[in-house]
Structures are given as structure tokens and as C-alpha cells.
mmCIF file of C-alpha atoms in Angstrom:
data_model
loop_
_atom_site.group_PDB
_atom_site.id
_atom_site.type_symbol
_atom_site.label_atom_id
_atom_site.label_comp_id
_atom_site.label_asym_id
_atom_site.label_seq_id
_atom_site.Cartn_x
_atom_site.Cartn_y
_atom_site.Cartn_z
ATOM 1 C CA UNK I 485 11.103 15.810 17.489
ATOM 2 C CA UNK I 486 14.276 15.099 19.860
ATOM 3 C CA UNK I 487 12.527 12.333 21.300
ATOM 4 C CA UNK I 488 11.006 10.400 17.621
ATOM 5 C CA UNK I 489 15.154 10.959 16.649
ATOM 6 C CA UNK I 490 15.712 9.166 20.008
ATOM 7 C CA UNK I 491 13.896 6.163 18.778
ATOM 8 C CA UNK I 492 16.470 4.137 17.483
ATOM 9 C CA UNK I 493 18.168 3.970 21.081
ATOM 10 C CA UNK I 494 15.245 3.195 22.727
ATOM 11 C CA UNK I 495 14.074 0.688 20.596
ATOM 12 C CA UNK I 496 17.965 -0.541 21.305
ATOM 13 C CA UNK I 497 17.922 -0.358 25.208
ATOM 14 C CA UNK I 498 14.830 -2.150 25.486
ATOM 15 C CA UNK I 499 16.661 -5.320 23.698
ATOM 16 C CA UNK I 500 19.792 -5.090 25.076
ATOM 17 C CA UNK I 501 20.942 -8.137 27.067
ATOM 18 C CA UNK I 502 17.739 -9.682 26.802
ATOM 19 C CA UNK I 503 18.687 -12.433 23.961
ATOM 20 C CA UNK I 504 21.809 -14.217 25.074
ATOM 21 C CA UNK I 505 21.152 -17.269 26.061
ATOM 22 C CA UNK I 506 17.371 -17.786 24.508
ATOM 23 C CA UNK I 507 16.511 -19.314 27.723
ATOM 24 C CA UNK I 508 16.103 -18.028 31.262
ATOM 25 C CA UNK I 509 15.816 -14.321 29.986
ATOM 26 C CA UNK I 510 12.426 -13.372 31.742
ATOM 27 C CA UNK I 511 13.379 -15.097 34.995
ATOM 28 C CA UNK I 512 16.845 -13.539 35.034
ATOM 29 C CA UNK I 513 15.245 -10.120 33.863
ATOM 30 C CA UNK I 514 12.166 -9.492 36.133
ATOM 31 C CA UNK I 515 11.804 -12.452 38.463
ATOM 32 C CA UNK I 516 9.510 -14.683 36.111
ATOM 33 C CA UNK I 517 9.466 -18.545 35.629
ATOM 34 C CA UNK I 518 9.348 -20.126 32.532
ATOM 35 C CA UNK I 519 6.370 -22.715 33.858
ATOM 36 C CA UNK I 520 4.237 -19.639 33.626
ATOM 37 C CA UNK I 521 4.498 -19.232 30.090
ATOM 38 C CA UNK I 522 3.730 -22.866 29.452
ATOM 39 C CA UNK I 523 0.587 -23.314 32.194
ATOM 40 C CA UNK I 524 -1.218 -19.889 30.916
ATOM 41 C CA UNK I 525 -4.566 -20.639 28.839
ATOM 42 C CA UNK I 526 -5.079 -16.643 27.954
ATOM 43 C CA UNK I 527 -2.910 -13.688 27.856
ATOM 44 C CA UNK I 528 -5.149 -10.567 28.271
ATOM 45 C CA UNK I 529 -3.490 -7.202 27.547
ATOM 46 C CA UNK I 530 -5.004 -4.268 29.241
ATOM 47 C CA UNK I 531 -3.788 -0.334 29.002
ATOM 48 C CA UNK I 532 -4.884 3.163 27.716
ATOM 49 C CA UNK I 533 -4.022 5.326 24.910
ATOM 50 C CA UNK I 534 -0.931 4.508 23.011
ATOM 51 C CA UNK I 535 -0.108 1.511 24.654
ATOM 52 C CA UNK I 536 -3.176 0.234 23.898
ATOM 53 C CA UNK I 537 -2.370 0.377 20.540
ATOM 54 C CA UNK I 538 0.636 -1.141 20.990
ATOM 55 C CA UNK I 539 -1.342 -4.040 22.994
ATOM 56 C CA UNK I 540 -2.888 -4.595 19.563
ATOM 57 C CA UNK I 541 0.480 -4.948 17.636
ATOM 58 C CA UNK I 542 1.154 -7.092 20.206
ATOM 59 C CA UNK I 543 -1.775 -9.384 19.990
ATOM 60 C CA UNK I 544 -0.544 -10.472 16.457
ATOM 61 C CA UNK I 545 2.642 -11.056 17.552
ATOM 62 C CA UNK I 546 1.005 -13.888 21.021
ATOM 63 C CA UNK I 547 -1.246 -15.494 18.365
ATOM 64 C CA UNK I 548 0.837 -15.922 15.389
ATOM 65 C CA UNK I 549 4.374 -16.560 17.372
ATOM 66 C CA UNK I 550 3.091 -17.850 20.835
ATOM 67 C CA UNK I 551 0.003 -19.542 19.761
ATOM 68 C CA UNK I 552 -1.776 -18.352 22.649
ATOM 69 C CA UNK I 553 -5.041 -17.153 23.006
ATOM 70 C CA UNK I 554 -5.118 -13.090 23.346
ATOM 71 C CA UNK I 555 -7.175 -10.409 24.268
ATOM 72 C CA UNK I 556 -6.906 -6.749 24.453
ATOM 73 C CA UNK I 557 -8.803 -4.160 26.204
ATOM 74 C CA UNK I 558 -8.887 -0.734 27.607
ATOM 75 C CA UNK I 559 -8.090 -0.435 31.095
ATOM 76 C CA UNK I 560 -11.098 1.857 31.479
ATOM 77 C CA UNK I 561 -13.722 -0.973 30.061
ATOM 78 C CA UNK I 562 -11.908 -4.211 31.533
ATOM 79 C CA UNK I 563 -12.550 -2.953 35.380
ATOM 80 C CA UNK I 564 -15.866 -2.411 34.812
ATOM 81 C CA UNK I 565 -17.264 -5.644 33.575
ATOM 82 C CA UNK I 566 -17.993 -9.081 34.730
ATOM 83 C CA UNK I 567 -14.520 -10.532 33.241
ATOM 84 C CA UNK I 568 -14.134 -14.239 32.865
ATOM 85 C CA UNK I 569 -10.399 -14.114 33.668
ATOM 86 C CA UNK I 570 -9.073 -17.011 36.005
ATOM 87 C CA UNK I 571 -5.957 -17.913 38.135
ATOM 88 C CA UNK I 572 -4.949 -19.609 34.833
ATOM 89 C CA UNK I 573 -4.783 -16.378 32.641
ATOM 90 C CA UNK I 574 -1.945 -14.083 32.427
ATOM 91 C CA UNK I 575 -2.365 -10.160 32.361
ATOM 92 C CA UNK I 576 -0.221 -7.750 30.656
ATOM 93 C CA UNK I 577 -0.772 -4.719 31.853
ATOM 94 C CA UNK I 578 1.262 -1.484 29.441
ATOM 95 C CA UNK I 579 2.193 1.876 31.011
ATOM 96 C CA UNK I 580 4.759 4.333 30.336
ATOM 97 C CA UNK I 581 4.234 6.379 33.675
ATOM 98 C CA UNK I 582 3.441 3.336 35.982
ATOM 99 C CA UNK I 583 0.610 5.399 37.903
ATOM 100 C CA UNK I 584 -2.997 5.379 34.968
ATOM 101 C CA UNK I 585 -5.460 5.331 37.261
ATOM 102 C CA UNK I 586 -7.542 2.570 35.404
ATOM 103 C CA UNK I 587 -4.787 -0.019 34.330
ATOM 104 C CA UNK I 588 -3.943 -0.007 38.005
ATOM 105 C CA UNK I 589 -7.592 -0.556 39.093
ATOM 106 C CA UNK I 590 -8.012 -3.283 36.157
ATOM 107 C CA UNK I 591 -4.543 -4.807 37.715
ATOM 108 C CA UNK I 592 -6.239 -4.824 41.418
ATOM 109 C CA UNK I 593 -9.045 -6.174 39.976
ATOM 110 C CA UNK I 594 -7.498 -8.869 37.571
ATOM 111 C CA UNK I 595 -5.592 -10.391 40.689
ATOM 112 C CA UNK I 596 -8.124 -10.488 42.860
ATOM 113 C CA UNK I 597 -9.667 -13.046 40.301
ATOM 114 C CA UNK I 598 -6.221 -14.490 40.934
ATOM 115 C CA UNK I 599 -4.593 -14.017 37.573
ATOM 116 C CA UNK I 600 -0.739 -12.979 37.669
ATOM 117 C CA UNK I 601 0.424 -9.596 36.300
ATOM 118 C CA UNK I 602 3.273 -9.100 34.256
ATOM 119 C CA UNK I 603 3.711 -4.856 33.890
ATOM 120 C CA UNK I 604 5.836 -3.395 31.027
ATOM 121 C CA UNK I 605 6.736 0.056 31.990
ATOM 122 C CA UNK I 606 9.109 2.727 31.728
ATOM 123 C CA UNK I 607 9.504 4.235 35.045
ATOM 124 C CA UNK I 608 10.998 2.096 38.081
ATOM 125 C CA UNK I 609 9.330 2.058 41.422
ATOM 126 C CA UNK I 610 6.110 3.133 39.913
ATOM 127 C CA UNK I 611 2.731 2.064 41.262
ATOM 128 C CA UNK I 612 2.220 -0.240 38.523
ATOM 129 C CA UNK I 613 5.624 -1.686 39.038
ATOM 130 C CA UNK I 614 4.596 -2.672 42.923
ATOM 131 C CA UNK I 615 1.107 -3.927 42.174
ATOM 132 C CA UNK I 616 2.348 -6.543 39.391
ATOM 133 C CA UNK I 617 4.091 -9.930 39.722
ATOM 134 C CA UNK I 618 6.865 -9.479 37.897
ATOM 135 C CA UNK I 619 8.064 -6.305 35.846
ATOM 136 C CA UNK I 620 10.121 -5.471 32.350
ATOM 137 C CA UNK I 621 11.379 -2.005 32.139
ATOM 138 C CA UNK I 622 11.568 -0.515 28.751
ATOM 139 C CA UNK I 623 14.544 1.805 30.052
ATOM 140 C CA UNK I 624 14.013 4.116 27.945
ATOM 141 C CA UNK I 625 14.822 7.119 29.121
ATOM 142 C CA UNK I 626 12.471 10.077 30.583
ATOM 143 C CA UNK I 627 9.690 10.661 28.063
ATOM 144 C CA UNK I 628 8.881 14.870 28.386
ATOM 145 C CA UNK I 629 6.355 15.203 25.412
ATOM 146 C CA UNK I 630 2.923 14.261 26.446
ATOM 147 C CA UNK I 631 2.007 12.913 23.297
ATOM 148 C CA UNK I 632 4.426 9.481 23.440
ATOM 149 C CA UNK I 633 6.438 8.624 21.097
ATOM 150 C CA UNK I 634 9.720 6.645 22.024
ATOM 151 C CA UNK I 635 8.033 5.094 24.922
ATOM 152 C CA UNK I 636 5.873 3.840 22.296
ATOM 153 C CA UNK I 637 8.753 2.140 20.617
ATOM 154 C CA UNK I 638 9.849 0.526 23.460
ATOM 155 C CA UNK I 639 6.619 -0.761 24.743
ATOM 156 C CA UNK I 640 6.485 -2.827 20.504
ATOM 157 C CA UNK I 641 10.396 -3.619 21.214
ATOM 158 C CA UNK I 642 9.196 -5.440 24.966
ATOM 159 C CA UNK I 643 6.236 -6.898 23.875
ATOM 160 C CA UNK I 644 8.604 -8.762 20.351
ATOM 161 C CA UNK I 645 11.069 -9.756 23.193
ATOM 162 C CA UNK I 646 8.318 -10.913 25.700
ATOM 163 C CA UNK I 647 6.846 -12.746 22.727
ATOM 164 C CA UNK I 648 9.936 -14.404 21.355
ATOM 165 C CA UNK I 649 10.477 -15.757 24.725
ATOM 166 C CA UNK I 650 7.167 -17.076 25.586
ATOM 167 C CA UNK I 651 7.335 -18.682 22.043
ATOM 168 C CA UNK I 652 10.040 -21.016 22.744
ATOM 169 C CA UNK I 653 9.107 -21.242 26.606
ATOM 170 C CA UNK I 654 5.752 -22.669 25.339
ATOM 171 C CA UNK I 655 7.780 -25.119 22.921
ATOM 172 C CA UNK I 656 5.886 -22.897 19.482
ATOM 173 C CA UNK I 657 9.492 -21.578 18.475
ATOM 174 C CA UNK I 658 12.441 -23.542 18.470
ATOM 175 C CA UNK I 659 16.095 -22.447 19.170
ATOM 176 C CA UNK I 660 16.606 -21.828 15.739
ATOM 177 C CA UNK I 661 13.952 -20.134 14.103
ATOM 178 C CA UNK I 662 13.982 -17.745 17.694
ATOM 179 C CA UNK I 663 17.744 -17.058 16.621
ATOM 180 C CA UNK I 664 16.283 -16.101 13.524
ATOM 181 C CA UNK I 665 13.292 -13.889 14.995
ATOM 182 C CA UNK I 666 16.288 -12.167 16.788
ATOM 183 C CA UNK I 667 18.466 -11.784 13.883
ATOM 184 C CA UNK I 668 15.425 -9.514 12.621
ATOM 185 C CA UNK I 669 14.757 -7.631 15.615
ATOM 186 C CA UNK I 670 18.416 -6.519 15.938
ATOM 187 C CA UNK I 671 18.314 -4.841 12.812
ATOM 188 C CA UNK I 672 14.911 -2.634 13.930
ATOM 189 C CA UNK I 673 16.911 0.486 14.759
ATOM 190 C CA UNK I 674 18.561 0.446 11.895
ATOM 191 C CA UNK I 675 15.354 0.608 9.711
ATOM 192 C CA UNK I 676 14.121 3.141 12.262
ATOM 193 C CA UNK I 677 17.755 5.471 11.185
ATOM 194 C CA UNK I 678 16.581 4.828 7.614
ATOM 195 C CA UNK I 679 12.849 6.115 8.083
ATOM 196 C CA UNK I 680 14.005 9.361 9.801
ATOM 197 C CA UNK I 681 15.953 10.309 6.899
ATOM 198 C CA UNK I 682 12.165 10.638 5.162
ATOM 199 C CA UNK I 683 12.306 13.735 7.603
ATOM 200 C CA UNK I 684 11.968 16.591 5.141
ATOM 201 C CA UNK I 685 9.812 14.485 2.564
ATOM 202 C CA UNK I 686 7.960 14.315 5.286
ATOM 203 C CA UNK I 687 7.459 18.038 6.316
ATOM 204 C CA UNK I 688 7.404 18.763 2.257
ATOM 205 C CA UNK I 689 4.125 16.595 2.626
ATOM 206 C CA UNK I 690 2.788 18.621 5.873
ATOM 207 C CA UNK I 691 3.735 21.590 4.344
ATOM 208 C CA UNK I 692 0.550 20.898 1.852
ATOM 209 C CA UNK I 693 -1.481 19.029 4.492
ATOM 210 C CA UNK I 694 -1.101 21.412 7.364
ATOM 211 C CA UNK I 695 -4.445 23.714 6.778
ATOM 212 C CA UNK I 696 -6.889 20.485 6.907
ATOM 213 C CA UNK I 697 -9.564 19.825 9.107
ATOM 214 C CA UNK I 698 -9.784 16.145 8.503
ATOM 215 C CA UNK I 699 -7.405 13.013 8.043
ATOM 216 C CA UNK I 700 -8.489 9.025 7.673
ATOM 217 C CA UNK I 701 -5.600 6.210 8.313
ATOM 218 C CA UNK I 702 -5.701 2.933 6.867
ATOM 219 C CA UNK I 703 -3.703 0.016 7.271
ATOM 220 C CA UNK I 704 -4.512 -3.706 7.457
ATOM 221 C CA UNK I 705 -3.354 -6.708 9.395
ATOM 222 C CA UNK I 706 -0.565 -6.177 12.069
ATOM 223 C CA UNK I 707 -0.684 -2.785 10.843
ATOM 224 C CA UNK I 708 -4.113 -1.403 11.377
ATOM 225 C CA UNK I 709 -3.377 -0.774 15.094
ATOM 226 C CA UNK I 710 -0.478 1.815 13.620
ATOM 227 C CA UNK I 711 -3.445 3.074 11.656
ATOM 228 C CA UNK I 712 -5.328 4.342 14.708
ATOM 229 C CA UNK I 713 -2.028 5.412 16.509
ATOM 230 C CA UNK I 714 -0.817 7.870 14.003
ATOM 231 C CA UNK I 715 -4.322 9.081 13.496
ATOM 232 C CA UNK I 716 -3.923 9.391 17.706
ATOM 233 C CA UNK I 717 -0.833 11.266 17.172
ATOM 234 C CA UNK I 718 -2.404 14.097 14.762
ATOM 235 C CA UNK I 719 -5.516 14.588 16.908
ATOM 236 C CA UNK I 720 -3.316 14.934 20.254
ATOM 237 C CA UNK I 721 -0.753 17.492 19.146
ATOM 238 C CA UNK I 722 -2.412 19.222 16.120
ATOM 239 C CA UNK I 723 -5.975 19.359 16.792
ATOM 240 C CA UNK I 724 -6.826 17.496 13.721
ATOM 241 C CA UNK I 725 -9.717 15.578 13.377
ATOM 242 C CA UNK I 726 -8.218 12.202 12.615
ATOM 243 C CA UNK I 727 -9.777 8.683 12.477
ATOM 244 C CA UNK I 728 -7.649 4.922 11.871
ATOM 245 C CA UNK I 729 -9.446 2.544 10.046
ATOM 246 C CA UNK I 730 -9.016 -1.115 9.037
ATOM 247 C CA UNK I 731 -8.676 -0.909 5.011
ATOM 248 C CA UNK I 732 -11.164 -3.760 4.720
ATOM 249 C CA UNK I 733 -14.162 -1.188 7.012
ATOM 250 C CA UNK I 734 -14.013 1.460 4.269
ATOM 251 C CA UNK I 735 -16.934 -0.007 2.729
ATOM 252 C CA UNK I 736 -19.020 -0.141 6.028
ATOM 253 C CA UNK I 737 -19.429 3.605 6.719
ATOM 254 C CA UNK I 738 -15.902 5.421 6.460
ATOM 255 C CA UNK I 739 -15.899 5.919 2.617
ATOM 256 C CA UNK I 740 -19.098 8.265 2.845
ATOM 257 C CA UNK I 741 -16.113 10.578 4.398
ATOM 258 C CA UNK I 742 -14.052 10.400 0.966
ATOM 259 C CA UNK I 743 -13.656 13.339 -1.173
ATOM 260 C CA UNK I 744 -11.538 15.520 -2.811
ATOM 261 C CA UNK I 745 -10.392 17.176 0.072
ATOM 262 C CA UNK I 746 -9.588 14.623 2.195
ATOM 263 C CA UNK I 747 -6.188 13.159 3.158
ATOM 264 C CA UNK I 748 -5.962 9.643 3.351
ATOM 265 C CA UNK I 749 -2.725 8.023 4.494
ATOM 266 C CA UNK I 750 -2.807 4.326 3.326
ATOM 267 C CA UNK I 751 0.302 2.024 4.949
ATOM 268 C CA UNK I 752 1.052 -0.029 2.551
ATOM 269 C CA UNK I 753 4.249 -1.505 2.990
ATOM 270 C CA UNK I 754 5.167 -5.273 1.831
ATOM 271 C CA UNK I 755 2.690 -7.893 3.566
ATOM 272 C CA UNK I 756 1.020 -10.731 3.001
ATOM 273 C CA UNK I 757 -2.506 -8.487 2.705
ATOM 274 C CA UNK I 758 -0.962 -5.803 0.392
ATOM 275 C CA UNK I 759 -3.122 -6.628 -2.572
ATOM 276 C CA UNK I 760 -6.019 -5.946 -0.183
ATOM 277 C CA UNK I 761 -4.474 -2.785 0.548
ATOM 278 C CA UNK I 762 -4.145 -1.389 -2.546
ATOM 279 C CA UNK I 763 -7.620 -2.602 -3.697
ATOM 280 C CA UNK I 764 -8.484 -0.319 -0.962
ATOM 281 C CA UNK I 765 -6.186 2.312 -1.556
ATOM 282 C CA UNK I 766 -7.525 1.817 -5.185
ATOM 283 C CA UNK I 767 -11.209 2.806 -3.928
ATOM 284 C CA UNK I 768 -10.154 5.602 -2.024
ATOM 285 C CA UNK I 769 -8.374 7.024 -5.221
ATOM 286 C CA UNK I 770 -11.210 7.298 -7.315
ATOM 287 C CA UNK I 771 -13.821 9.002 -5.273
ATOM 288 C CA UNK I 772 -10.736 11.359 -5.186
ATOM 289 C CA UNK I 773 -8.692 11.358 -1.785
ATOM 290 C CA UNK I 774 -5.499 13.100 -1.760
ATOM 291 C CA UNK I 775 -3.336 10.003 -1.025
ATOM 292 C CA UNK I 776 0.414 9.432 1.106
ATOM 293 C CA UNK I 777 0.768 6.036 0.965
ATOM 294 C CA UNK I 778 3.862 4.191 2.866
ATOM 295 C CA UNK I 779 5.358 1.568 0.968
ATOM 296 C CA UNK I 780 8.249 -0.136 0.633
ATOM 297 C CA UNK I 781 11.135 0.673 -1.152
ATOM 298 C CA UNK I 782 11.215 -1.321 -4.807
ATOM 299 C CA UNK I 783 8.263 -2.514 -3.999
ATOM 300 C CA UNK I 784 4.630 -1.341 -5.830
ATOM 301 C CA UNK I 785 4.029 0.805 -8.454
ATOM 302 C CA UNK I 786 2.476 3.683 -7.052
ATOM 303 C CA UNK I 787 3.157 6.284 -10.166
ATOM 304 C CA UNK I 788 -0.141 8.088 -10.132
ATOM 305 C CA UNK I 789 -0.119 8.473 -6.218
ATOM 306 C CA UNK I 790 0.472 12.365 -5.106
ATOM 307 C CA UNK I 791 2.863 11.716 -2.059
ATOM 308 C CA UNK I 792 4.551 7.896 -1.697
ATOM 309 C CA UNK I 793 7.027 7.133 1.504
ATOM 310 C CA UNK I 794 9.626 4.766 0.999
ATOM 311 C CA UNK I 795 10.738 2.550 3.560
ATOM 312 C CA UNK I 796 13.335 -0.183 3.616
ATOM 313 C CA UNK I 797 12.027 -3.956 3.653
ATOM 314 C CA UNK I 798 10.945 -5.073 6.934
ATOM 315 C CA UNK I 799 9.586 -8.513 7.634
ATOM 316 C CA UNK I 800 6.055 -8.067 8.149
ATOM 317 C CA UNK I 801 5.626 -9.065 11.666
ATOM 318 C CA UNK I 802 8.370 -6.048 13.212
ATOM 319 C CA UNK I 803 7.048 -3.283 10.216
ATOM 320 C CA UNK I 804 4.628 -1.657 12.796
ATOM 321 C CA UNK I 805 7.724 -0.651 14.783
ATOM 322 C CA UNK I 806 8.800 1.203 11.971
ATOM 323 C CA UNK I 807 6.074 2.097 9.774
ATOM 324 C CA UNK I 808 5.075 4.068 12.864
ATOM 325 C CA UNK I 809 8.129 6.425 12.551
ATOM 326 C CA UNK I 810 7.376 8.713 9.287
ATOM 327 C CA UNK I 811 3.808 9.228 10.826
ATOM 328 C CA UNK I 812 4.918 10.383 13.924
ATOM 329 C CA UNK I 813 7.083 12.827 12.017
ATOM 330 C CA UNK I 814 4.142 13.594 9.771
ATOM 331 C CA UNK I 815 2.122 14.502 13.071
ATOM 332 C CA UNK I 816 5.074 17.022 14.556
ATOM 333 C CA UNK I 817 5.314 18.823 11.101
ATOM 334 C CA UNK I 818 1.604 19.429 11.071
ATOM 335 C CA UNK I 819 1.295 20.646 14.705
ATOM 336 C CA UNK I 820 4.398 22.805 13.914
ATOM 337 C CA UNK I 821 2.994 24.172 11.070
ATOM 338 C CA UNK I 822 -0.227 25.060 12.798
ATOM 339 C CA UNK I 823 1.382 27.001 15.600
ATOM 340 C CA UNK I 824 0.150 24.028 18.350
ATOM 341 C CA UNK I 825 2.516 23.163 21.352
ATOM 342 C CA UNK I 826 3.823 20.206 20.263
ATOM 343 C CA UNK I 827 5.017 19.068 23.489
ATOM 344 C CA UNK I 828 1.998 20.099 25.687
ATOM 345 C CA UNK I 829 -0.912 19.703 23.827
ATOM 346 C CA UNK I 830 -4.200 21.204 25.223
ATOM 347 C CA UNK I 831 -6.526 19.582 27.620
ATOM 348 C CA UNK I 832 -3.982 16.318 28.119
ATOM 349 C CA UNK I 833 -1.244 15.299 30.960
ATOM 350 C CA UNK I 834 1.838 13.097 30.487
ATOM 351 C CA UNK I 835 -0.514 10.835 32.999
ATOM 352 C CA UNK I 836 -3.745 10.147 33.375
ATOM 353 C CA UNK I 837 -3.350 9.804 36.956
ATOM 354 C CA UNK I 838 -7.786 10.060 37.779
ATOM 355 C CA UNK I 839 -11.070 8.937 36.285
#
């Protein structure tokens, strides 16, 4: 719980000095020229775990922003295929501890096809750190639960600054409207201090949640990879059976699951898909789930839903970063309930370290 409060810092840290000026930021920072940015054809994004989910966020953020091609994969898959990658192609390759044993064998094998690395970790002078090109650290600060949480902020708040500056690098965003991008950012860990004063809502909502054996997560857009990390969360640290869904896959297989006794958690905060999502959470509703939706505050009318989160307006592009937050919280009240070690959860390690 310490380290979800720590969040706002983290998410803080990772920005800090890394706007002013617009320009020159990732050669300054890590080492990295501009020309780069401009002569790469495909970003590929390759980790484990939570930071691949946060490769996913990510993803929305190359394509929409950047306008570059992007793919994400796990570590574990990407080294063991034929990949098509090429000297042109830039890897991004996610790690809190600098040392998972397969997104350092998918970074030996992505440059001997001759593609350069660009590593976003945590943890200076880790392996990682020495096998890629260039580094950004997410300076966060030592990460002791296993199940991550801040790191996991900081990863979203590096890849939204990597983004931003590859955006006007590549000519996509001007000056201004990257002012403007930054404008937003700043004000993340401030909406991150608003959702952890949902704390005891929160834990009021475990407190009737805590006994259950199953949980489905559904979000849509730039949130569905937030879907499958909070369901992540609740599995890791209280033993939950817990699946993340895309809202719009309910109908091809995951709504045989629905029934009175099972919790759905629908994010449904302001986007440009949130009539989908409540269309969804609408389905879900009458083949009676017991619903906690997240929405936005004065936005929604959500009067016959059991359990609704409120969180301030965030422009839909940055909301994963916080719409994560009051799940994360939802997973430590669970586990705590349920008498689990929250910080060392059974059968895992801070770092995957072998196959």
C-alpha cells in the first residue's frame, strides 16, 4: 500500500526535467539522436508481465501520437520465432529489474538482426541497461513488493514522454500541440492524489468482494490493457481467479462466465468508446453480475449500479495511468482481507531472472 501511495512521486520523477526545451530531450537524457526517431519504419515493444501491459498502453499512445507502426509482444514468444525485424526497426524493450531472463534474450536476439534497443528501466547498471543502445531510467525508487505497482506507473509516465518526443522528432506533433500534450501530463499526479482518496470506498467494496473465487475486467480502447493488469494484480497477490477482457469479446465466449455471483469491474471512464462500454456493461447487468464500474466524476448515470468509482476527468489518452490506481487498491484490500502476503505472494520473485 506504501508503494500505490508512492505513485504520485513516481509518476513525477519519471517526468521531471524531461520537457524543457521540447527538443534534444532523448539525446541529452540517454545518449539518443533524434534521426532515429525519424528513419525507424517499426517500433516493436517487447517485455513480461506488467510491463507488458504497459507496452500495450503504450502502443496506443506510438500509433495515435507518433504515427508509427507498433507491435507488442512477450519477451518469452518474440525470441522464439522467425521475427521479421530489420536494422530499420526500433525495439523497446520494458523492465523494472533490468535482469528478465527473456527480454534480455529477445534484446540479444533483436540486435543481432541489427535493430537498435532503447531499454526503459528502473534500476541503473542493470543487465538490460548494458545490452541496449541507449537507456531511460524511470528513477523511481526501489520497488520491494513483488507484485509492481509504482514501477508500473513509471514505465506509462516514460513511455507518454518517449512518445511525445518521438511525435514531434518525427514532425506528427508540432511545438504547440506537444506543449499542450505536456500541459496534460503534468497534471497526472495530481489525478493520481485524487484517486487515492477513493481508498476506503475502495476497501468498503473489498470488504463485500473479498470471499470470491472469481473476477472478470473489462475495459475498451486504450484501456483494455488496464483491464488485464488489474485482473493481473488480484490473481498475483490474492489468489483470485481473475481474467481482463476487451468489452467488445464478451459476446465471443466470456459472457457464458456471467452470473449472479460474479464480480465484474467495468472501466468506464469518459472516452470516445464509452457508449460501447456501457452497452457492454449494460449486457453484463442483466444476466446479473455484481457490477464496480469506474467512471468519471459528473459524468454517466450509473444509478442502478451496486458500487460506482469516481474519478476526476482525464483526457482519454493519459486515463490508463490513473484508472489503474483504484484497482490496484481494490487488489491490496482483497489480499488483505484474505489473510495473503501482500508483498510476497506465493510461487513469484520480484525477478524472473530464468526460463
Amino acid at each position: 500500500l506504501k508503494e500505490i501511495h508512492e505513485q504520485p512521486s513516481s509518476c513525477e520523477d519519471t517526468m521531471r526535467g524531461r520537457f524543457f526545451p521540447l527538443k534534444g530531450v532523448l539525446e541529452r537524457d540517454c545518449g539518443m539522436n533524434a534521426d532515429i526517431l525519424k528513419k525507424t519504419r517499426t517500433v516493436h515493444m517487447i517485455a513480461c508481465g506488467t510491463a507488458y501491459h504497459a507496452c500495450l498502453v503504450g502502443q496506443y499512445w506510438f500509433e495515435t501520437l507518433v504515427g508509427v507502426p507498433t507491435r507488442v509482444e512477450t519477451a518469452s514468444e518474440f525470441r522464439y520465432r522467425e521475427t521479421t525485424i530489420t536494422a530499420d526497426d526500433l525495439v523497446l524493450a520494458i523492465s523494472q529489474s533490468g535482469e528478465t531472463a527473456d527480454t534480455l534474450a529477445a534484446v540479444k536476439l533483436a540486435k543481432e538482426k541489427g535493430a537498435k534497443v532503447l531499454a526503459v528501466c528502473n534500476t541503473v547498471g542493470s543487465a538490460l541497461t548494458r545490452a541496449a543502445d541507449w537507456t531511460l531510467y524511470t528513477h523511481c525508487g526501489p520497488e520491494l513488493g513483488v507484485a509492481s505497482t509504482k514501477a508500473f506507473i513509471g514505465q506509462l509516465t516514460a513511455l507518454a514522454v518517449i512518445a511525445l518526443h518521438a511525435a514531434i522528432g518525427r514532425g506528427s506533433m508540432t511545438e504547440t500541440q506537444g506543449r499542450a500534450f505536456v500541459d496534460e501530463l503534468v497534471r497526472v499526479p495530481g489525478w493520481i492524489r485524487a484517486a487515492l482518496k477513493l481508498d476506503k470506498a475502495v476497501h468498503e467494496i473489498a470488504l463485500k468482494f473479498a470471499k470470491k473465487d472469481h473476477f472478470l475486467f473489462i475495459g475498451r480502447y486504450v484501456n483494455y490493457p488496464i483491464a488485464l493488469e488489474a485482473a493481473l494484480k488480484l490473481k498475483e497477490i490474492s489468489y483470485i481467479h481473475a481474467e481482463g477482457y476487451a468489452a467488445g469479446e464478451l459476446k465471443h465466449g466470456p459472457i457464458a462466465l456471467i452470473d449472479t455471483e460474479m464480480p465484474v469491474v467495468v472501466i468506464a471512464t469518459k472516452s470516445r468508446v464509452l457508449d460501447k462500454t456501457l452497452s457492454s456493461l449494460q449486457e453484463v447487468k442483466a444476466r446479473g453480475a455484481r457490477l464496480i464500474v469506474l467512471a468519471t466524476e459528473g459524468g454517466g448515470d450509473f444509478k442502478d449500479v451496486e458500487h460506482v468509482l469516481r474519478l476526476p476527468p482525464v483526457p482519454e489518452l493519459l486515463s490508463p495511468i490513473v484508472n489503474i490506481v483504484p484497482l490496484q487498491m481494490l487488489a491490496y484490500h482483497i489480499s488483505d482481507l484474505r489473510g495473503c502476503d501482500v508483498d510476497q505472494p506465493r510461487n513469484l520473485a520480484k525477478s524472473v531472472t530464468v526460463e
